[in-house]
Tab-separated table of C-alpha atoms in Angstrom:
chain	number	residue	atom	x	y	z
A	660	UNK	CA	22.130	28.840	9.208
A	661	UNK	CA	23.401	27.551	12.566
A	662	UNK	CA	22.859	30.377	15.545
A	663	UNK	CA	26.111	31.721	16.811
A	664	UNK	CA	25.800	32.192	20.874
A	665	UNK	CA	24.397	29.912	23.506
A	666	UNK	CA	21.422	27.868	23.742
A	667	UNK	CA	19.880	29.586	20.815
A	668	UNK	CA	18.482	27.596	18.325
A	669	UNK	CA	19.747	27.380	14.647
A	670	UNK	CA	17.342	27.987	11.815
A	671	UNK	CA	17.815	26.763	8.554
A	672	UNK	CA	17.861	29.166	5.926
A	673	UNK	CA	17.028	28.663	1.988
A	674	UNK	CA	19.847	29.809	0.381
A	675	UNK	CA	17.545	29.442	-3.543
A	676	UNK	CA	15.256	26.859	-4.701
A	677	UNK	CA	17.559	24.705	-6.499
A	678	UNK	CA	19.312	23.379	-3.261
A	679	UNK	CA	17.916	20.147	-1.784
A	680	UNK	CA	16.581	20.420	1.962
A	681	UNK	CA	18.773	17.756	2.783
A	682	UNK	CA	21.983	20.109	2.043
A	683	UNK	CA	20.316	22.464	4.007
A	684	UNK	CA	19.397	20.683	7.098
A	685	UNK	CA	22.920	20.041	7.323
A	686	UNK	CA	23.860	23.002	9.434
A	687	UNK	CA	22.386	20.747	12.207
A	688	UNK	CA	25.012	18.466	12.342
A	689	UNK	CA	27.417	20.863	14.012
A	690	UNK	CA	25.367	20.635	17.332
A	691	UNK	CA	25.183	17.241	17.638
A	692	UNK	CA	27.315	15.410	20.955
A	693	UNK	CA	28.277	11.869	20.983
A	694	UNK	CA	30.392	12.560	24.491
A	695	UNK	CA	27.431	11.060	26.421
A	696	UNK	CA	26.015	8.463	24.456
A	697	UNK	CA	28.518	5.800	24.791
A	698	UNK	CA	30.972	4.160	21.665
A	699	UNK	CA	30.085	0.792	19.932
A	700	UNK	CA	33.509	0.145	19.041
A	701	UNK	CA	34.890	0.897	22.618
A	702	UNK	CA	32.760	-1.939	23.877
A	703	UNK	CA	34.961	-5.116	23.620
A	704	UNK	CA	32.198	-7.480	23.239
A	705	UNK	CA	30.526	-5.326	20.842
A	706	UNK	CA	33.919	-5.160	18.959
A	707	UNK	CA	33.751	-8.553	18.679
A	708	UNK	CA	30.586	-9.292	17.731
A	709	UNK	CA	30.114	-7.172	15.026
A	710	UNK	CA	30.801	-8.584	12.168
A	711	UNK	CA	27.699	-11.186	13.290
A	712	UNK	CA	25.634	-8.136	14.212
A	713	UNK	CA	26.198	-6.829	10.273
A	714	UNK	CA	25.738	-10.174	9.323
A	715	UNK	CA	22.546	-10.661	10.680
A	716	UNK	CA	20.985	-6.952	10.096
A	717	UNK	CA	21.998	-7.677	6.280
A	718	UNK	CA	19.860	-11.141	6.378
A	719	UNK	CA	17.135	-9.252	7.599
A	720	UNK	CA	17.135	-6.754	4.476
A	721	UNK	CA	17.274	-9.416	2.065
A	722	UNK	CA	14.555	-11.218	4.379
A	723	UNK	CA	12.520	-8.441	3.174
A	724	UNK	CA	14.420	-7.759	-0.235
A	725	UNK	CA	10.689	-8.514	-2.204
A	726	UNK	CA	9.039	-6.470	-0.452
A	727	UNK	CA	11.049	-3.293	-0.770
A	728	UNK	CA	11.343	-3.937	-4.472
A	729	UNK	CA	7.150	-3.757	-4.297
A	730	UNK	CA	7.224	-0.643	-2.489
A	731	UNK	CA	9.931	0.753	-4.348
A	732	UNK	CA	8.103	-0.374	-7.446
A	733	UNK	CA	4.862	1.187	-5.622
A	734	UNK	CA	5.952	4.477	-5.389
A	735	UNK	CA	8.027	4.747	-8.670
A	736	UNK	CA	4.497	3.879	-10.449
A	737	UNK	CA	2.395	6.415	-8.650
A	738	UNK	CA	4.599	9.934	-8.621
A	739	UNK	CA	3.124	12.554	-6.082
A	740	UNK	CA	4.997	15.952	-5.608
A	741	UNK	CA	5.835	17.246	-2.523
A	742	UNK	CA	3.357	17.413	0.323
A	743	UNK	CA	1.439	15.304	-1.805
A	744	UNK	CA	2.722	12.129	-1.484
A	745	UNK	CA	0.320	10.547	0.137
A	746	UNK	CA	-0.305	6.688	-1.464
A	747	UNK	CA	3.954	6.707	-0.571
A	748	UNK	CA	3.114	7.911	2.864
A	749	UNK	CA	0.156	5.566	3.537
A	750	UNK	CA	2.462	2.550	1.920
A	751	UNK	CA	5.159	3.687	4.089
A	752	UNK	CA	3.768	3.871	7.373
A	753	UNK	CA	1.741	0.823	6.869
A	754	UNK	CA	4.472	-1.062	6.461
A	755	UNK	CA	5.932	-0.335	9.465
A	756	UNK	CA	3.754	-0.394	11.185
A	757	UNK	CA	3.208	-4.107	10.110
A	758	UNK	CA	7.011	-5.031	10.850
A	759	UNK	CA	6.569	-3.320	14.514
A	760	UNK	CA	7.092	0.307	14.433
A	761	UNK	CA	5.283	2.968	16.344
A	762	UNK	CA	4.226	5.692	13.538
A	763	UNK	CA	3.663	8.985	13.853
A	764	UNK	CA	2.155	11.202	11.441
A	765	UNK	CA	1.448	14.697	10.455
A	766	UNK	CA	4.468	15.246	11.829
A	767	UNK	CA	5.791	19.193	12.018
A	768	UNK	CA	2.391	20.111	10.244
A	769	UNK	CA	2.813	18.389	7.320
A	770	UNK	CA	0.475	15.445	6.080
A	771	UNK	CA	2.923	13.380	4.516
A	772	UNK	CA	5.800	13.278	6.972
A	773	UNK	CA	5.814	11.130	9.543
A	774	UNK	CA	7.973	9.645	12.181
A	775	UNK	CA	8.647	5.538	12.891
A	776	UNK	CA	10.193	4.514	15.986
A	777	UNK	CA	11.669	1.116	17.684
A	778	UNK	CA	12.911	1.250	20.998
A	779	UNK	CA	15.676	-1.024	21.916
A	780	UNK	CA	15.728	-3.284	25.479
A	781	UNK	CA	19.106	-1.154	26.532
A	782	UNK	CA	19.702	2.459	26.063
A	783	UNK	CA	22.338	3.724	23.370
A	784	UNK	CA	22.286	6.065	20.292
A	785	UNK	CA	19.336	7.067	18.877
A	786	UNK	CA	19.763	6.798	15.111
A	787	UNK	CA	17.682	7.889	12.208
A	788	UNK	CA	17.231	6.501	8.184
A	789	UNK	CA	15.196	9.458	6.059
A	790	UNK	CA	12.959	8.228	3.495
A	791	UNK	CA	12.250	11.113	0.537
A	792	UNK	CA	9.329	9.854	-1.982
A	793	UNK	CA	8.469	13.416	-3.556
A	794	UNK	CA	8.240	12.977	-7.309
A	795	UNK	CA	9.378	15.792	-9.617
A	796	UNK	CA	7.022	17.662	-11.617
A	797	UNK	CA	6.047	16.239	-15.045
A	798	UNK	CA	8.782	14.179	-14.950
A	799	UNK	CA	7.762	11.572	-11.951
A	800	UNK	CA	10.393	9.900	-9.748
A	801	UNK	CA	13.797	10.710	-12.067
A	802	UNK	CA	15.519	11.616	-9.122
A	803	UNK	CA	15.421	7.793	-7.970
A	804	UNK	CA	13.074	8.871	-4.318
A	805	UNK	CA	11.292	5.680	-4.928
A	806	UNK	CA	14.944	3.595	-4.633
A	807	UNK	CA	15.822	6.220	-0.957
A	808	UNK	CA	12.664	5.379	0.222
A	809	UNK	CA	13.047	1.218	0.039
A	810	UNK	CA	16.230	1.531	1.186
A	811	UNK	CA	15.270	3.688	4.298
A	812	UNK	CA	13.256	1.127	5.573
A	813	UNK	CA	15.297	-1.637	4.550
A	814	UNK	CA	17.798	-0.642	6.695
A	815	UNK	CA	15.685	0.748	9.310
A	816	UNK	CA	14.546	-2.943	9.448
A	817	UNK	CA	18.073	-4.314	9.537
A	818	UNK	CA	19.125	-2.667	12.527
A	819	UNK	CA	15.700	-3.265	13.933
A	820	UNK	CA	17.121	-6.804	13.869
A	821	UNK	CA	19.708	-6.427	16.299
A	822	UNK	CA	18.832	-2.765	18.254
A	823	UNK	CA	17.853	-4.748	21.473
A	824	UNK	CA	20.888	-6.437	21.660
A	825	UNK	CA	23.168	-3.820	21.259
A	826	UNK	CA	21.353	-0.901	22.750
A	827	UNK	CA	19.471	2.215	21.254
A	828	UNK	CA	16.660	3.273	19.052
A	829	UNK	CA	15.351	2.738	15.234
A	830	UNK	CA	14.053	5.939	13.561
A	831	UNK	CA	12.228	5.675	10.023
A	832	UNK	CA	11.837	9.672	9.184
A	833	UNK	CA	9.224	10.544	6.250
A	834	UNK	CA	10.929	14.115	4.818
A	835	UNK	CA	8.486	15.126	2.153
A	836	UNK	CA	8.846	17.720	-0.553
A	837	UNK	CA	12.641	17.358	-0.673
A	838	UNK	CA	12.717	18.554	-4.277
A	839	UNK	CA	11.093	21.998	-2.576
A	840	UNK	CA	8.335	21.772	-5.217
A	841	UNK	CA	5.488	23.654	-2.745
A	842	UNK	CA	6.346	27.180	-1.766
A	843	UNK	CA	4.529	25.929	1.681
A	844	UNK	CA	7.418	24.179	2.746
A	845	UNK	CA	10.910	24.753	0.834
A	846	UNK	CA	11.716	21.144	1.895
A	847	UNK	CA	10.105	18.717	4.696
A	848	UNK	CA	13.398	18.409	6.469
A	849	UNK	CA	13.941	21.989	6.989
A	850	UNK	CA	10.785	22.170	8.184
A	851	UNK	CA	11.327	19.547	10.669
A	852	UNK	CA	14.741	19.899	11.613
A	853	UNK	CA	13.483	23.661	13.152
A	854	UNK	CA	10.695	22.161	14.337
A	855	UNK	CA	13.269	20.296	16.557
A	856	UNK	CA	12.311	16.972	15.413
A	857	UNK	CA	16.539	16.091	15.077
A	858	UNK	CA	17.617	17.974	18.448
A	859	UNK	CA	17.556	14.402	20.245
A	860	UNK	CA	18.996	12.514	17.121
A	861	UNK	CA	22.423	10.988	17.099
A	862	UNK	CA	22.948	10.096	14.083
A	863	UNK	CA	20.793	10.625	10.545
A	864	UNK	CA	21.403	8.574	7.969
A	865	UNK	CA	20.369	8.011	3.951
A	866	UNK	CA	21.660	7.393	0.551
A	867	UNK	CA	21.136	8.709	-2.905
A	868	UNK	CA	21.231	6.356	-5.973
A	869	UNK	CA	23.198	7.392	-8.935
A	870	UNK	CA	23.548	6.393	-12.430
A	871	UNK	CA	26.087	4.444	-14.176
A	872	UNK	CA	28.014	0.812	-14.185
């Protein structure tokens, strides 16, 4: 729940159980200020460019597009609950670490989140891609974390690509426990969000797969 009066810090409340800690590290999003960070699509020769900037981030994915099916595959095949996920951690972070990332773990106290970080030649926006890899409970990864995790770090590693060019930072953040299966935690990204690990963030990004043709 976001604070109400000046510089005081929100804190994220659990409204029950059965809402994600993504939904609920939403009320962050209200503080967040673009005003000094510059615009991509004001700059004319980033306008320009960036179809060939998309274009080159997406042949980086598919550069890749084996390897995030293994860890995707990985993770799927070995389910860990929340705060217990480490083999998806370890894979995680090893990886890139590999492709050039600076890894932090342990992050905000827990043992399975962690922090990956690539710091562009110019300053610009500093933008974040959240991996989940929690499993649920006797029923291992139905929720698809396995598929968010691959394609956190796929596209972590597509803008990796082109970062230096255009300006800014890559941020690969490990949220555990999203499915708020330990009573420790309630979700990793609450946890880290009022922690302040997103104060600094401009932008956090992820996707959910769903079902169907």
């Amino acid at each position: 729940k976001p604070g109400s009066s000046g510089d005081e810090k929100p804190q994220i409340e659990y409204p029950h159980k059965g809402h994600s800690s993504c939904c609920r590290a939403v009320g962050y999003t209200h503080q967040l200020d673009f005003s000094s960070r510059g615009n991509f699509c004001k700059d004319p020769y980033m306008a320009k460019h960036e179809g060939e900037y998309k274009d080159r981030a997406f042949d980086e994915i598919h550069r890749y597009g084996s390897r995030l099916l293994e860890i995707s595959d990985a993770i799927h095949q070995n389910p860990e609950v929340g705060l217990k996920e480490y083999r998806a951690c370890e894979l995680l972070t090893s990886c890139a670490r590999e492709l050039g990332f600076e890894v932090e773990t342990g992050v905000a106290g827990m043992d399975t989140a962690f922090i990956a970080r690539y710091e562009g030649k110019k300053s610009g926006p500093r933008i974040a891609f959240l991996a989940e890899y929690d499993a649920l409970a006797d029923l291992g990864h139905g929720c698809g974390h396995n598929i968010i995790a691959a394609s956190a770090i796929g596209a972590a590693l597509g803008l990796k690509r082109v970062i230096s060019e255009i300006g800014g930072t890559v941020l690969l953040y490990g949220t555990p426990d999203e499915e708020s299966f330990s009573s420790d935690s309630r979700g990793g990204k609450v946890i880290m969000a009022n922690a302040g690990f997103f104060d600094d963030i401009d932008a956090a990004l992820m996707m959910h797969p769903t079902g169907g043709d």
